[in-house]
CSV table of C-alpha atoms in Angstrom, one decimal:
chain,number,residue,atom,x,y,z
A,1,MET,CA,-95.0,-79.6,43.2
A,2,THR,CA,-96.2,-78.1,46.7
A,3,VAL,CA,-99.6,-78.5,48.4
A,4,GLU,CA,-101.0,-75.1,49.0
A,5,ALA,CA,-104.9,-75.5,49.4
A,6,ILE,CA,-107.2,-78.0,50.8
A,7,SER,CA,-107.7,-81.1,48.3
A,8,GLN,CA,-111.2,-82.1,47.5
A,9,GLY,CA,-110.8,-85.1,49.8
A,10,GLY,CA,-110.1,-82.9,52.7
A,11,ILE,CA,-113.4,-81.0,51.5
A,12,ASN,CA,-115.7,-84.0,51.4
A,13,VAL,CA,-114.3,-85.0,54.9
A,14,ILE,CA,-115.3,-81.6,56.3
A,15,ILE,CA,-118.4,-81.7,54.6
A,16,THR,CA,-119.3,-85.0,55.5
A,17,GLY,CA,-118.4,-84.3,59.2
A,18,ALA,CA,-120.7,-81.3,59.3
A,19,VAL,CA,-123.7,-83.0,57.8
A,20,PHE,CA,-123.3,-86.0,60.4
A,21,LEU,CA,-123.0,-83.6,63.3
A,22,ALA,CA,-126.0,-81.7,62.1
A,23,VAL,CA,-128.1,-84.8,61.8
A,24,SER,CA,-126.9,-86.3,64.9
A,25,THR,CA,-127.6,-83.3,67.0
A,26,VAL,CA,-131.2,-83.0,65.7
A,27,THR,CA,-131.5,-87.0,66.4
A,28,ILE,CA,-130.1,-86.8,69.8
A,29,VAL,CA,-132.5,-83.9,70.9
A,30,LEU,CA,-135.5,-85.2,69.4
A,31,ARG,CA,-134.7,-88.5,71.1
A,32,PHE,CA,-134.4,-87.0,74.6
A,33,VAL,CA,-137.6,-84.5,73.9
A,34,ALA,CA,-139.6,-88.0,73.1
A,35,ARG,CA,-138.4,-90.1,76.1
A,36,LYS,CA,-138.9,-87.0,78.4
A,37,ARG,CA,-142.5,-86.9,77.4
A,38,ILE,CA,-143.1,-90.4,78.2
A,39,GLN,CA,-140.9,-90.3,81.4
A,40,SER,CA,-138.6,-93.0,80.1
A,41,ILE,CA,-135.1,-91.8,79.8
A,42,GLY,CA,-132.8,-95.1,79.9
A,43,ILE,CA,-129.4,-96.1,79.7
A,44,ASP,CA,-129.6,-96.4,75.8
A,45,ASP,CA,-130.4,-92.9,75.6
A,46,TRP,CA,-127.2,-91.8,77.8
A,47,MET,CA,-125.2,-93.9,75.7
A,48,SER,CA,-126.5,-92.3,72.5
A,49,LEU,CA,-125.4,-89.1,74.0
A,50,ALA,CA,-121.8,-90.6,75.0
A,51,GLY,CA,-121.6,-91.8,71.1
A,52,TYR,CA,-122.3,-88.1,70.2
A,53,VAL,CA,-119.9,-86.6,72.2
A,54,PHE,CA,-117.4,-89.0,70.6
A,55,LEU,CA,-118.8,-87.8,67.4
A,56,ILE,CA,-117.8,-84.1,68.2
A,57,GLY,CA,-114.4,-85.0,69.4
A,58,VAL,CA,-113.9,-87.0,65.8
A,59,VAL,CA,-115.5,-83.8,63.6
A,60,VAL,CA,-113.3,-81.1,65.8
A,61,CYS,CA,-109.8,-83.5,65.2
A,62,HIS,CA,-110.9,-83.4,61.5
A,63,LEU,CA,-111.5,-79.6,61.5
A,64,VAL,CA,-108.1,-79.1,63.2
A,65,LEU,CA,-106.4,-81.4,60.6
A,66,PHE,CA,-107.9,-79.8,57.6
A,67,GLY,CA,-108.9,-76.5,58.6
A,68,PRO,CA,-105.5,-74.5,59.1
A,69,TYR,CA,-103.3,-76.4,57.1
A,70,GLY,CA,-105.1,-77.8,54.3
A,71,TYR,CA,-102.5,-80.6,53.7
A,72,ALA,CA,-104.6,-83.7,54.5
A,73,GLY,CA,-105.9,-85.7,51.7
A,74,ALA,CA,-102.9,-84.8,49.3
A,75,PRO,CA,-100.5,-87.5,48.2
A,76,LEU,CA,-97.2,-87.6,49.8
A,77,ALA,CA,-95.3,-86.9,46.7
A,78,ASP,CA,-96.9,-83.6,46.3
A,79,PHE,CA,-95.1,-82.1,49.4
A,80,SER,CA,-92.4,-80.1,49.6
A,81,PRO,CA,-89.6,-81.0,52.1
A,82,VAL,CA,-90.1,-78.0,54.0
A,83,GLN,CA,-93.8,-79.1,54.7
A,84,LEU,CA,-92.8,-82.6,55.0
A,85,ARG,CA,-90.3,-81.6,58.0
A,86,HIS,CA,-93.1,-79.5,59.8
A,87,PHE,CA,-95.3,-82.2,60.0
A,88,LEU,CA,-93.1,-85.4,60.2
A,89,ILE,CA,-90.9,-86.0,63.2
A,90,ASP,CA,-87.3,-86.8,62.4
A,91,LYS,CA,-86.6,-90.2,64.3
A,92,HIS,CA,-82.8,-89.1,65.0
A,93,GLN,CA,-84.0,-85.9,66.7
A,94,VAL,CA,-86.3,-88.1,69.1
A,95,GLY,CA,-84.8,-89.3,72.3
């Protein structure tokens, strides 16, 4: 058996990442708007923005992993030898 589509686990990761990114975007924008109104932007605001940047990186990595290939989230036994060679590095070929 070969894996040809995104597994349910992969779909769940994509949906979860998108939801967290949307909620985080709204939260960060509202946080900076509120702090700007009271003119009290502090280090905690900038740290939350840094965390948001890292969240964007994680979501992009998940989309790159799940999007074009759709192989993530499936058991290893479901992959064909060709698919395994495509994603795994043979230790005898390195160095």
